[in-house]
Coordinates of C-alpha atoms in Angstrom, one line a residue:
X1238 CA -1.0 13.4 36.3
X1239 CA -4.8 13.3 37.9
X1240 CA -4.9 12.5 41.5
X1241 CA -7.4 12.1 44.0
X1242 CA -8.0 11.7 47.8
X1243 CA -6.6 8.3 48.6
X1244 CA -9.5 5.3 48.5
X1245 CA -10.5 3.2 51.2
X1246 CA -13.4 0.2 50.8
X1247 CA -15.2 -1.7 53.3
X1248 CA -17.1 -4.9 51.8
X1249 CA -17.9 -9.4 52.4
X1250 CA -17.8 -12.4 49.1
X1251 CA -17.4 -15.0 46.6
X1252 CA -15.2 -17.2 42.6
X1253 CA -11.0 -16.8 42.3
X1254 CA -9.4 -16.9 38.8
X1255 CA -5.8 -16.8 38.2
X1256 CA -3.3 -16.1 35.4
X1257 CA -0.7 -18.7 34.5
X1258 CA 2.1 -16.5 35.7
X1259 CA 0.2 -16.3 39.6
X1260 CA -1.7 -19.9 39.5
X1261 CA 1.9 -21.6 39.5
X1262 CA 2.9 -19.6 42.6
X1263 CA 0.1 -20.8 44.4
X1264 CA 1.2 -23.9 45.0
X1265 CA 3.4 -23.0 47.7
X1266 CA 1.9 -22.9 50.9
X1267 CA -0.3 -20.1 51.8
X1268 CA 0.6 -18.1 54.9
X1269 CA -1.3 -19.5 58.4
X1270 CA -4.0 -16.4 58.3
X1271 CA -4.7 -17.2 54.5
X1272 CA -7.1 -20.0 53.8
X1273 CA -9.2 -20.8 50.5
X1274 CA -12.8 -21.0 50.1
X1275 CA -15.8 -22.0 48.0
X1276 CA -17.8 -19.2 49.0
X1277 CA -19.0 -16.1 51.5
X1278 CA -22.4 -16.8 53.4
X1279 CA -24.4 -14.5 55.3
X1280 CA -24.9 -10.7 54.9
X1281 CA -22.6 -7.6 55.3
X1282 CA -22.9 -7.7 59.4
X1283 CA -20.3 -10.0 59.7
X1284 CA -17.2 -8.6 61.7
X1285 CA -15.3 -11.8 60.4
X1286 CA -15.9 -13.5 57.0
X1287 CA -17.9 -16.7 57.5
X1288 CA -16.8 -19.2 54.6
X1289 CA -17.9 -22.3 52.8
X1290 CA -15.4 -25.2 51.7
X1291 CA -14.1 -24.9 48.1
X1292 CA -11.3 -23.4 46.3
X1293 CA -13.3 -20.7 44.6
X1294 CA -11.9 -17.6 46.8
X1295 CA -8.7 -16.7 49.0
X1296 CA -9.9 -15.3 52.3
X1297 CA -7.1 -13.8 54.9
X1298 CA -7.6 -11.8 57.9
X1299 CA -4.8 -10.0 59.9
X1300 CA -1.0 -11.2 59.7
X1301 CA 1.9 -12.0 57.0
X1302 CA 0.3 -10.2 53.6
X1303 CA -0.3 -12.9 51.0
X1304 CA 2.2 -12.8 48.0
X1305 CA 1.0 -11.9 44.6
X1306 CA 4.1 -11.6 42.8
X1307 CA 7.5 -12.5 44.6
X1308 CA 10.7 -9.7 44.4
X1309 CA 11.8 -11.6 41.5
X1310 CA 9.1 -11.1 39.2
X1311 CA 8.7 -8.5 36.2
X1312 CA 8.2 -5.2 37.8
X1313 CA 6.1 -3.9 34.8
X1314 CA 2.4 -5.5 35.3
X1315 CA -1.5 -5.0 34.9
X1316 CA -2.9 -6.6 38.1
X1317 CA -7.0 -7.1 38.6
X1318 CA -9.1 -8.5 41.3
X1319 CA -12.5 -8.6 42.8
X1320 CA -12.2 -8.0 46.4
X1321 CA -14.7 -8.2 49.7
X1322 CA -13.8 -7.1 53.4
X1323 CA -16.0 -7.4 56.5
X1324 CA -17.2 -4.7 58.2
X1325 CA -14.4 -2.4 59.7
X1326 CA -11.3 -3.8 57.2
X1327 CA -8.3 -2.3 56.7
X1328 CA -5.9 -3.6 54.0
X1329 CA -3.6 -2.8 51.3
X1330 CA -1.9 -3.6 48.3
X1331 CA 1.9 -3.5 48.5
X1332 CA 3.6 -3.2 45.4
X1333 CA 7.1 -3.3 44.7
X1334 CA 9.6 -1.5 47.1
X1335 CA 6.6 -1.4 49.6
X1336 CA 4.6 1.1 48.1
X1337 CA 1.0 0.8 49.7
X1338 CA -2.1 1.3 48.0
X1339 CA -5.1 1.9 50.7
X1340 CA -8.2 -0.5 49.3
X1341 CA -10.2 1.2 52.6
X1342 CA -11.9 4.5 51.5
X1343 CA -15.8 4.8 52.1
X1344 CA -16.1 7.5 49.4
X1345 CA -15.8 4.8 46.4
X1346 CA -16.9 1.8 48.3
X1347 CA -19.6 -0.1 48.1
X1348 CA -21.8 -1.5 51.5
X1349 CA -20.1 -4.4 53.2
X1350 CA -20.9 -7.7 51.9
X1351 CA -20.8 -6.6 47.9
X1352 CA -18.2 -6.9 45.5
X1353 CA -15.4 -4.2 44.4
X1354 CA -12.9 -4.3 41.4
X1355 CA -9.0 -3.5 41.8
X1356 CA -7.3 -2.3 38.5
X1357 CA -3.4 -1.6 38.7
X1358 CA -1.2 -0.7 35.8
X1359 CA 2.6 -0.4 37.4
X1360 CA 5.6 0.4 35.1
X1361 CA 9.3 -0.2 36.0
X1362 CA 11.0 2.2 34.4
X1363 CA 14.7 1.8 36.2
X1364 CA 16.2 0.9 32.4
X1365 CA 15.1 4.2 30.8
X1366 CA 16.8 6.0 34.0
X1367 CA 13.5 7.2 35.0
X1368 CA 11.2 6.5 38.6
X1369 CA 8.7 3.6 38.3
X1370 CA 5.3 4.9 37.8
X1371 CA 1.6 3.8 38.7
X1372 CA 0.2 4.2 35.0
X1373 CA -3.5 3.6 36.4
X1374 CA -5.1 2.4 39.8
X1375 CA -8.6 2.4 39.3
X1376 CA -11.9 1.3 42.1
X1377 CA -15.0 0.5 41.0
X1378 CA -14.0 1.6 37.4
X1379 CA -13.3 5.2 38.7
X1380 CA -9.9 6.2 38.0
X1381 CA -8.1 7.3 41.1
X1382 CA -4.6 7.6 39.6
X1383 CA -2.7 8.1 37.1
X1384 CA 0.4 8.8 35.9
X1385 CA 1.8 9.2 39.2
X1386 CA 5.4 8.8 39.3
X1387 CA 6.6 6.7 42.8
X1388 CA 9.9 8.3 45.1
X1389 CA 11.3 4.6 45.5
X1390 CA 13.6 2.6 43.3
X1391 CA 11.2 -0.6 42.2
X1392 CA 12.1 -3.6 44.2
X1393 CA 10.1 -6.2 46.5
X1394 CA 6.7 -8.8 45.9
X1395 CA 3.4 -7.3 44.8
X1396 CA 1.1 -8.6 47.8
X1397 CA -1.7 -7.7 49.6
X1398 CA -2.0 -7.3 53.3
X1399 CA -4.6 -7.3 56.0
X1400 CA -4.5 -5.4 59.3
X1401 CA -7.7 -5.4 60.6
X1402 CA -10.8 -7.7 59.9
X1403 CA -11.1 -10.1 57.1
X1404 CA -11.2 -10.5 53.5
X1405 CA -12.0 -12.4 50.2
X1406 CA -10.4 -12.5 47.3
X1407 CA -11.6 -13.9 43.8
X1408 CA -10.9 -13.1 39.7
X1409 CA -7.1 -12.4 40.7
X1410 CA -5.1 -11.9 37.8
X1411 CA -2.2 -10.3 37.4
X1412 CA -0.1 -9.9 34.0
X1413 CA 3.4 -9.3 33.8
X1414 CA 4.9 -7.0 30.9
X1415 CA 8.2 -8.1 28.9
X1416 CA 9.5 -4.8 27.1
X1417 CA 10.6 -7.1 24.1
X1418 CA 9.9 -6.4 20.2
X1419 CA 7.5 -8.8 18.6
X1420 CA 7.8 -8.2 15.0
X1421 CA 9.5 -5.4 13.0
X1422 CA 9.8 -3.7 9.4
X1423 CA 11.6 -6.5 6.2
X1424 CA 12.6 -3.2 4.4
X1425 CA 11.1 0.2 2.9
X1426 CA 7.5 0.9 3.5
X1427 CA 6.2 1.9 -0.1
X1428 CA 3.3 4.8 -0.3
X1429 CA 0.7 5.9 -2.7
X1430 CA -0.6 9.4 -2.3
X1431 CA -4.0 10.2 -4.2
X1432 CA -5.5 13.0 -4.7
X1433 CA -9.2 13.7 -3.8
X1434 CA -11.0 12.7 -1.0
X1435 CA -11.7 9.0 -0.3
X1436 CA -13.9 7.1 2.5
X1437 CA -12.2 3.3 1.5
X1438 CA -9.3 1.9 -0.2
X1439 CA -11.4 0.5 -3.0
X1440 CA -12.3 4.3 -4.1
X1441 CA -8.8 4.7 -4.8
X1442 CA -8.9 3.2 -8.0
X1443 CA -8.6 5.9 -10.8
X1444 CA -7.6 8.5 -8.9
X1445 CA -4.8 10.7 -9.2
X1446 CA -1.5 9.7 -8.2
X1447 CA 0.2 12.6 -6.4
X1448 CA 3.6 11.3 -5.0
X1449 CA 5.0 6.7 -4.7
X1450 CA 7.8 6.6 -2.6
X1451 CA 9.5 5.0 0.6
X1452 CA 9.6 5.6 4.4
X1453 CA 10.9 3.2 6.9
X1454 CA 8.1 3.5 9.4
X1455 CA 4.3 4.4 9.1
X1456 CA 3.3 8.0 9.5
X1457 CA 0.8 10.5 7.8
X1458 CA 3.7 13.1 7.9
X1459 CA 5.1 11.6 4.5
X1460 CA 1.9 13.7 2.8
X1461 CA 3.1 17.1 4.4
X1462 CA 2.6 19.8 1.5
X1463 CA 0.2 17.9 0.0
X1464 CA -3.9 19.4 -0.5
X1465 CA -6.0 18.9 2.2
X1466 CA -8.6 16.2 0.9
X1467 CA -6.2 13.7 -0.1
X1468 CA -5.6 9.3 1.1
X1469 CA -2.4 7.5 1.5
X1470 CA -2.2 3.5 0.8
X1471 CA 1.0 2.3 2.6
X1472 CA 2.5 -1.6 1.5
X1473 CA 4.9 -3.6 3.2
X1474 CA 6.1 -6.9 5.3
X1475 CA 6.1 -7.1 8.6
X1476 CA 8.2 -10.0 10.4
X1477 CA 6.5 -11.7 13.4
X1478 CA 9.8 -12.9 15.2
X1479 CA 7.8 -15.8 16.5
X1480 CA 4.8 -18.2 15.8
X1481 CA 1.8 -17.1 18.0
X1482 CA -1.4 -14.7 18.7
X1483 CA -0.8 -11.0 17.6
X1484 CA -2.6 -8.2 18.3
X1485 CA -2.5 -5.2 16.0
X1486 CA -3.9 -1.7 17.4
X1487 CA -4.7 0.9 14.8
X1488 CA -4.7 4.5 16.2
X1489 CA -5.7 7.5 13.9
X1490 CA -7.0 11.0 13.7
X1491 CA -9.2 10.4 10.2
X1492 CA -10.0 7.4 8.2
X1493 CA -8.0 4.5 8.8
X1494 CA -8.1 0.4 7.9
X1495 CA -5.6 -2.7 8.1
X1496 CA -4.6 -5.5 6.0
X1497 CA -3.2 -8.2 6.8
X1498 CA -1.6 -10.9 4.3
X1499 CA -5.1 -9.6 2.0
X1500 CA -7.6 -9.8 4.5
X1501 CA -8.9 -7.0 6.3
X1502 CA -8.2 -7.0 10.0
X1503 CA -9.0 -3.8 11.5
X1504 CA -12.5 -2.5 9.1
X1505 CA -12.0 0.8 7.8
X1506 CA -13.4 3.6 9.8
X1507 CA -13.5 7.3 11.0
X1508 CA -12.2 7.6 14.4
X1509 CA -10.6 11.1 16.7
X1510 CA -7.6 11.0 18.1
X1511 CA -7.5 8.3 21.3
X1512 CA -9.8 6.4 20.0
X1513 CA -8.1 2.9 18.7
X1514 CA -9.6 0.0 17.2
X1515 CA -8.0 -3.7 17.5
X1516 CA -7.7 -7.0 15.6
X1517 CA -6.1 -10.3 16.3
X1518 CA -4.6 -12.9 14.3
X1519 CA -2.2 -16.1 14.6
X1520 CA 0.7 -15.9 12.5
X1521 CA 3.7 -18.1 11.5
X1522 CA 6.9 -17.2 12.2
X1523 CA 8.5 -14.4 9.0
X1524 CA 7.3 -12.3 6.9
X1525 CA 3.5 -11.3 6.3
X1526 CA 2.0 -8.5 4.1
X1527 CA 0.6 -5.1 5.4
X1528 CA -1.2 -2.5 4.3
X1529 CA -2.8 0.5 5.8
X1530 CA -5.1 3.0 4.4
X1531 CA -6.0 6.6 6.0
X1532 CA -7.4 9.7 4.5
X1533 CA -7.1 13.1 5.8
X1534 CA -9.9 14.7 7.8
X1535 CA -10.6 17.7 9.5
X1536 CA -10.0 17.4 12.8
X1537 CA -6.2 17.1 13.9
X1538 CA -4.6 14.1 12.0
X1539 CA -2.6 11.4 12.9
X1540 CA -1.6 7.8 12.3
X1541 CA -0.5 5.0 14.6
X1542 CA 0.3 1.0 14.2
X1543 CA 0.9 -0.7 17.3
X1544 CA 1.8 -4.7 17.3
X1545 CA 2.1 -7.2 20.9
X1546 CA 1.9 -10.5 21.6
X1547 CA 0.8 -11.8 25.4
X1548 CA 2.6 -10.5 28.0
X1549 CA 4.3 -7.5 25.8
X1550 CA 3.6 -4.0 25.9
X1551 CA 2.2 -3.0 23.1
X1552 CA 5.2 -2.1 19.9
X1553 CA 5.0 1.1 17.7
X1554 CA 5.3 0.4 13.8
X1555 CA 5.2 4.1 13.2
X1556 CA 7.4 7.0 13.7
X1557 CA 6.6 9.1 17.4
X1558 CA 6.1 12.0 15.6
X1559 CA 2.8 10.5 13.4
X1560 CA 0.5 9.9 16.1
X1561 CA 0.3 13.4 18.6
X1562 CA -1.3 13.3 21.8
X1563 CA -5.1 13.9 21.8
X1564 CA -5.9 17.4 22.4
X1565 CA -6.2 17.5 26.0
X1566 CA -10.0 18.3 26.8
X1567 CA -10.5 18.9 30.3
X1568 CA -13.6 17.3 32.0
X1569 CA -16.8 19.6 32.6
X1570 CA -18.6 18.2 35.6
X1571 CA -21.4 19.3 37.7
X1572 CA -21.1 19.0 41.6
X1573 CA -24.3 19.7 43.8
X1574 CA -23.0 21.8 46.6
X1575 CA -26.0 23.1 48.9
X1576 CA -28.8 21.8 46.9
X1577 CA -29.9 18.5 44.5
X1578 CA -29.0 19.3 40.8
X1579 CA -31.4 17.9 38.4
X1580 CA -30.0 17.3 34.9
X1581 CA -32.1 16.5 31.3
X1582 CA -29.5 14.4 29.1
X1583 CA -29.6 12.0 26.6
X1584 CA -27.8 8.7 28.4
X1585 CA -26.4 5.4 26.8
X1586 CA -26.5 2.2 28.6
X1587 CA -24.2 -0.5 28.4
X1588 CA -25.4 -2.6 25.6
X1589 CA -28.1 -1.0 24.5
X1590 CA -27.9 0.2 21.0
X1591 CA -30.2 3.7 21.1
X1592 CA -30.1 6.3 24.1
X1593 CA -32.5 6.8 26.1
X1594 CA -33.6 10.3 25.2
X1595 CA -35.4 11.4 28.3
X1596 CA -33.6 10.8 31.4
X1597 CA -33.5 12.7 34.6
X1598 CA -30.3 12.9 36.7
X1599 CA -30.2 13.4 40.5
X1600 CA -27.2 14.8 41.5
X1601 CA -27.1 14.9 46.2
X1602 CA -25.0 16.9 47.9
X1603 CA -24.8 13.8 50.4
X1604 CA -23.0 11.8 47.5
X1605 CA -25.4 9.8 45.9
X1606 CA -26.8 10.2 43.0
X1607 CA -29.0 8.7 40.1
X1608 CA -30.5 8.4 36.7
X1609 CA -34.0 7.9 36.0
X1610 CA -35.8 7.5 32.4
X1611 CA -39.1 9.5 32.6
X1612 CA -40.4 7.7 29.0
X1613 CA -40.6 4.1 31.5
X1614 CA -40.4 5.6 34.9
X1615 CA -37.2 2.7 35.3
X1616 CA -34.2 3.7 37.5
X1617 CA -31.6 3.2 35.7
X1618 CA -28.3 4.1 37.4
X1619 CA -27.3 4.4 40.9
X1620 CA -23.8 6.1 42.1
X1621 CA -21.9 7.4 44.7
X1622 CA -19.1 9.9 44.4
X1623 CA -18.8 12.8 42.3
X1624 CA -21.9 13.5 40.1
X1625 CA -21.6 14.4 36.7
X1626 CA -19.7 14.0 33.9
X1627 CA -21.3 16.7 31.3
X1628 CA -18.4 16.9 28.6
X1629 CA -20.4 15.2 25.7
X1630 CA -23.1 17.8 26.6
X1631 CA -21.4 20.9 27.1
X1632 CA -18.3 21.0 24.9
X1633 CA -18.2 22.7 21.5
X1634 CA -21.3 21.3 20.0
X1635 CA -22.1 18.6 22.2
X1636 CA -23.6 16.3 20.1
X1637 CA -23.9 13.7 21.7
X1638 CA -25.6 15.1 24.3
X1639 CA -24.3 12.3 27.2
X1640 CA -23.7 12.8 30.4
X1641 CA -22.0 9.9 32.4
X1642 CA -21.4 8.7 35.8
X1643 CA -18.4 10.2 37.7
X1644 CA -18.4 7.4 40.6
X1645 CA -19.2 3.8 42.0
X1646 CA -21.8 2.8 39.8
X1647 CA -24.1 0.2 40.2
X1648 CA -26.5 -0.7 36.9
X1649 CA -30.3 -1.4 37.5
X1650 CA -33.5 -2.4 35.6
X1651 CA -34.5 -0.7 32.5
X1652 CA -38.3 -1.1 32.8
X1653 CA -40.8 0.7 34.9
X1654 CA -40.9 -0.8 38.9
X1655 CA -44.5 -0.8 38.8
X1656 CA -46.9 -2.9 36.1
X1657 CA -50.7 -4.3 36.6
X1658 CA -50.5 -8.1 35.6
X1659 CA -53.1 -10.3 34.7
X1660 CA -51.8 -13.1 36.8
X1661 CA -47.9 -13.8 38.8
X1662 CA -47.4 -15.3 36.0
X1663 CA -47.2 -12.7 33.4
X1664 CA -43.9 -11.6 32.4
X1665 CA -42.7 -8.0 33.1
X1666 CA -42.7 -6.0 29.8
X1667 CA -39.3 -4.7 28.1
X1668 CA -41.4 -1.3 27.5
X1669 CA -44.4 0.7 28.2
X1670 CA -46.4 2.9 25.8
X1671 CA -48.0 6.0 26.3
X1672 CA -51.5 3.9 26.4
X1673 CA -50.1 2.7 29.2
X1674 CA -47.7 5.2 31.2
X1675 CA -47.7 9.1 30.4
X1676 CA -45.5 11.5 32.4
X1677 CA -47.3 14.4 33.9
X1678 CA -44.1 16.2 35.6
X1679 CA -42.4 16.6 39.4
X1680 CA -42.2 19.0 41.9
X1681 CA -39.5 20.0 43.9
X1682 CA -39.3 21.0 47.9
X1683 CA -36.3 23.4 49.0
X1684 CA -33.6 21.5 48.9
X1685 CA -33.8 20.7 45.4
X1686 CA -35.1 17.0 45.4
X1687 CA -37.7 15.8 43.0
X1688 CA -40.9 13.8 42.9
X1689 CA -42.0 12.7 39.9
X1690 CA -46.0 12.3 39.3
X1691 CA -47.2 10.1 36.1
X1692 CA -50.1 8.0 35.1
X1693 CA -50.1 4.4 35.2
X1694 CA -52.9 2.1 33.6
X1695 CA -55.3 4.4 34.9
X1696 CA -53.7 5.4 38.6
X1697 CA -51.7 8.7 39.7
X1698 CA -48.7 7.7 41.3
X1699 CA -45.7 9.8 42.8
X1700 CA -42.4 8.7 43.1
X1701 CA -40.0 9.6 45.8
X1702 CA -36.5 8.7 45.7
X1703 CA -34.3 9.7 48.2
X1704 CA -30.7 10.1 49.0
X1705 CA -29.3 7.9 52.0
X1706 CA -25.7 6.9 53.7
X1707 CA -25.7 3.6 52.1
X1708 CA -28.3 4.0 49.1
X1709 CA -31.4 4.9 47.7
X1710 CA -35.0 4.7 49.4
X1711 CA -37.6 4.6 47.2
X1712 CA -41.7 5.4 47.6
X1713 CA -44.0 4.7 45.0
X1714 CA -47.7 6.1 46.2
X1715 CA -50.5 5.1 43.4
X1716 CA -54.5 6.3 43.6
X1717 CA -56.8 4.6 41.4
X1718 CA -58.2 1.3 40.2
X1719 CA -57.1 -0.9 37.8
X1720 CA -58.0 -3.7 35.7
X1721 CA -56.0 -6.3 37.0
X1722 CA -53.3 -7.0 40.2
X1723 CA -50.5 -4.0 40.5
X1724 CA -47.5 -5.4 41.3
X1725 CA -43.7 -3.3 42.4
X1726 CA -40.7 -5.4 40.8
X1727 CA -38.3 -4.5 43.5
X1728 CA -35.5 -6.4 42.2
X1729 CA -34.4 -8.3 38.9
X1730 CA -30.7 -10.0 38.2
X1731 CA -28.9 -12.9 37.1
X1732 CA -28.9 -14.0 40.7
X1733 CA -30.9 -13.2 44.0
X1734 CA -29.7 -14.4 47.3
X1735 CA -31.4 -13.4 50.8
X1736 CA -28.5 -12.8 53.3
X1737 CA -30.8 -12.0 55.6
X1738 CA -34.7 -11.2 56.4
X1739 CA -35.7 -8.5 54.0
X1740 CA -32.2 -8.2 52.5
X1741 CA -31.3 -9.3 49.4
X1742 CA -27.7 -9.3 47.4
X1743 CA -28.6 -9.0 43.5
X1744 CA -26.6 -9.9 40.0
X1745 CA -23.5 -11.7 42.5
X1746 CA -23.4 -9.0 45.7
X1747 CA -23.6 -6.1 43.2
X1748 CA -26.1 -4.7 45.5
X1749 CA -28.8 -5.5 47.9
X1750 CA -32.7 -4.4 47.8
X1751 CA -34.0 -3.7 51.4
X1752 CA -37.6 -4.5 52.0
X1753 CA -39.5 -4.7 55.3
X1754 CA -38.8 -8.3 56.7
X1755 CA -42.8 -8.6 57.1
X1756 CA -43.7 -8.0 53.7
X1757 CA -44.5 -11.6 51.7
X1758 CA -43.0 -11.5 49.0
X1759 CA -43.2 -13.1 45.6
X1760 CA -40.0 -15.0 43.9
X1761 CA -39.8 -15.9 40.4
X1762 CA -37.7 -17.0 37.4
X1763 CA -38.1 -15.5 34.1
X1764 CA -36.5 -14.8 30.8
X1765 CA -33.2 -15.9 32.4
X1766 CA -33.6 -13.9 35.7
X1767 CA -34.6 -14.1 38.9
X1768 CA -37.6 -12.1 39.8
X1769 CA -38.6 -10.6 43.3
X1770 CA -42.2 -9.3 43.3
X1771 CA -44.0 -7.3 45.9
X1772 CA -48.2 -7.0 45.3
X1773 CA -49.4 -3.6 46.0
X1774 CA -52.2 -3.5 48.3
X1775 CA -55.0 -1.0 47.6
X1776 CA -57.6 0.0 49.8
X1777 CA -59.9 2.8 49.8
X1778 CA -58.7 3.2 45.6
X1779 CA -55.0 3.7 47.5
X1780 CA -52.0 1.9 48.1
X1781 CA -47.9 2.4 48.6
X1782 CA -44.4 0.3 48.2
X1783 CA -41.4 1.4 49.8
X1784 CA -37.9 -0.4 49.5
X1785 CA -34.4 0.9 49.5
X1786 CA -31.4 0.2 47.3
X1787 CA -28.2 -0.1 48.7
X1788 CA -24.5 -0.4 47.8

């Protein structure tokens, strides 16, 4: 079991999506202090939520807690939402026998006016003669718990409940589990073993046959006593006990792939321990054709087939015993005490396919923290919380040489925040070349905190980033002339909305940018995004930007 302290947020918002199971309830009438909305206006000063009309969110403020599942509903569940308070909230989740969850802690939280995620995996486990449990209650996508067993017998609505202040609701689903079996075994699995080593199921073919027998459930154990470098090809039918969507989960400590009825459903692949791989198919009700192929490999083996249907937890077509716990690895993590850590890492973005191979990482001993990528000069994380995660760096051989967020993260631009255009009109590059940009180091004060000096088109510039309470402030200083207009891109996103002079709420109230209310601005669409824009001024060969990032 990890815990941690117990989180509190404090946000302000906007779009409310329901599962089947929940959308049905809402029909009934809400309680008096629980009204729908089309959306949140204004910034994150409000003490109250000021609303649009719509049906897009559910916004309550003190009273009766607003019922997300009623006592009668399957106590096993995976509940998510996206959830905004005003300034000063306090309110919980109740879950069944009136276990409260406290959504009000200002060490995950991001600033008032943005929005949070809920996640909440709860399992009833009264039939097994054991406590429920709270599988997983994550913030922000930081695990806070897990695995924490609850002192009450499980009983009572899920709801959520306001004390003080307001809040919005929006992306509200919540899944109940059945613990029913979806599909199971016809008769005898048959097995192949071969002898040799082999990356695919087509390499099997002239090979030697070690052992052909039965088993009545997957599991590698079957090839106990054989050599080490050897593959197994399992066949048998699998009976999907109703007509529907299934989805198969393929766990395995070597090389593993899945067949169904001839096609191949899960690709075959190398994969540790913990890390599964998924494939879903409609089948008719009966019998279907499986087969599974895994080869031994070095690390610890094991072999695992798990089969569920919507609203089922997942089913085991394997024997416990074939697919061991991961060996536990614990987490190696860096936490800057009296000074600023800095940290050289490789780091992967979300959907980018290479890593960026020279990044910086600013750990504060205030809390917040961030990534930069000295090739571009681009921020490219921003976090608060714990610092960092440096398992992938630091454990055995560390080959992938990652280090990852360990808080409430929020993603920014990948290109440099500075670029001389030819006109407004020119789009921001993807990338800079060294032509263009060349890093020529940072210096540090005493406390640890960097600034980092570089060349661009021409002009020196320094940049200053600095820790705050709610965010980032950042000072670009250039010296120089260019060939063209130097502009700062202070913010980029999917949408840009001013709440208020000089603020602005990025990518839907994922965070604001902070600029001085004077300063003209330029705003812009391109390449799908909104644009904000800031001309540096140079006089006297010198000029400087500051803005702050906050969430």
């Amino acid at each position: 079991m990890r815990t941690f302290p117990p989180f509190k947020l404090v946000p302000v918002l906007a779009g409310l999506l329901f599962s089947t199971t929940l959308h049905a309830q809402t029909t009934t009438p809400l309680p008096a202090n629980w009204q729908h909305a089309g959306s949140i206006a204004g910034g994150g000063d409000q003490t109250m939520l000021k609303t649009t009309a719509g049906t897009a969110l559910l916004v309550g403020k003190a009273g009766e807690p607003y019922l997300i599942a009623p006592a009668t509903a399957p106590s096993d569940f995976h509940l998510t939402m996206d959830i905004l308070m005003a300034p000063g909230t306090t309110a919980r989740l109740i879950l069944p026998a009136g276990k409260p969850v406290d959504l009000t802690d200002k060490r995950l939280s991001k600033a008032p006016g943005l929005w949070q995620t809920v996640d909440v995996r709860y399992r009833n486990q009264t039939g097994l003669s054991r406590k429920a449990m709270l599988e997983k209650l994550a913030f922000n996508g930081v695990t806070v718990t897990e695995g924490q067993t609850l002192p009450e017998t499980p009983a009572g609505p899920v709801g959520l409940s306001v004390t003080n202040g307001s809040v919005a609701v929006r992306n509200l689903v919540y899944k109940p589990f059945a613990a029913r079996n979806v599909a199971r075994w016809t008769g005898p699995l048959h097995y192949t073993i071969y002898d040799g080593e082999s990356a695919t199921r087509d390499e099997l073919a002239g090979k030697k046959i070690l052992k052909q027998d039965t088993t009545s459930a997957l599991s590698y154990e079957v090839a106990f006593g054989q050599p080490r470098r050897y593959a197994v090809l399992f066949t048998g039918k699998m009976d999907a006990l109703q007509a529907g969507a299934y989805t198969f989960e393929l766990n395995q400590g070597g090389i593993a792939g899945m067949w169904l009825d001839g096609k191949e459903l899960i690709p075959t692949a190398y994969h540790d321990l913990g890390q599964p791989s998924t494939g879903t198919a409609t089948l008719t009700a009966g019998p279907h054709d499986i087969q599974v192929f895994f080869a031994r490999s070095w690390p610890r083996p094991g072999l695992g087939l798990f089969v569920s249907q919507a609203g089922t937890r997942p089913q085991p077509l394997h024997t416990l015993s074939s697919l061991p716990d991961p060996a536990p690895v614990g987490i190696i993590s860096v936490t800057p005490e009296a000074k600023t850590q800095l940290i050289r890492s490789f780091v992967q973005m979300p959907g980018e396919k290479t890593k960026r191979t020279h990044s910086l990482s600013v750990g504060s001993p205030a809390g917040v923290h961030y990534t930069l990528d000295l090739n571009q000069m681009a921020l490219l994380q921003a976090w608060k919380g714990d610092f960092a995660n440096v398992t992938e760096m630091w454990h055995e051989r560390g080959e992938p040489q990652l280090l990852t967020p360990m808080g409430t993260t929020v993603r920014l631009p990948g290109q440099s925040a500075l670029m001389v255009l030819t006109n407004e009109a020119t789009a921001w590059p993807d990338s800079l070349d060294e032509s263009i940009l060349q890093y020529k180091g940072l210096s540090v004060d005493k406390q640890g905190v960097p600034t980092i000096n570089y060349e661009l088109a021409g002009m020196t510039v320094t940049d200053a980033i600095r820790a705050e309470a709610d965010g980032l402030r950042r000072t670009l200083q250039l010296a120089g002339t260019a060939d063209g207009t130097t502009y700062c891109r202070v913010a980029t996103g999917t949408s840009l909305e001013e709440v208020s002079k000089g603020l602005y709420a990025v990518n839907d109230r994922s965070y604001y940018i902070r600029v001085d209310p004077n300063t003209r601005m330029k705003r812009r669409a391109s390449k799908g995004n909104q644009e904000l824009l800031l001309p540096v001024s140079m006089k006297n060969g010198s000029g400087s930007v500051q803005y702050s990032i906050m969430f």
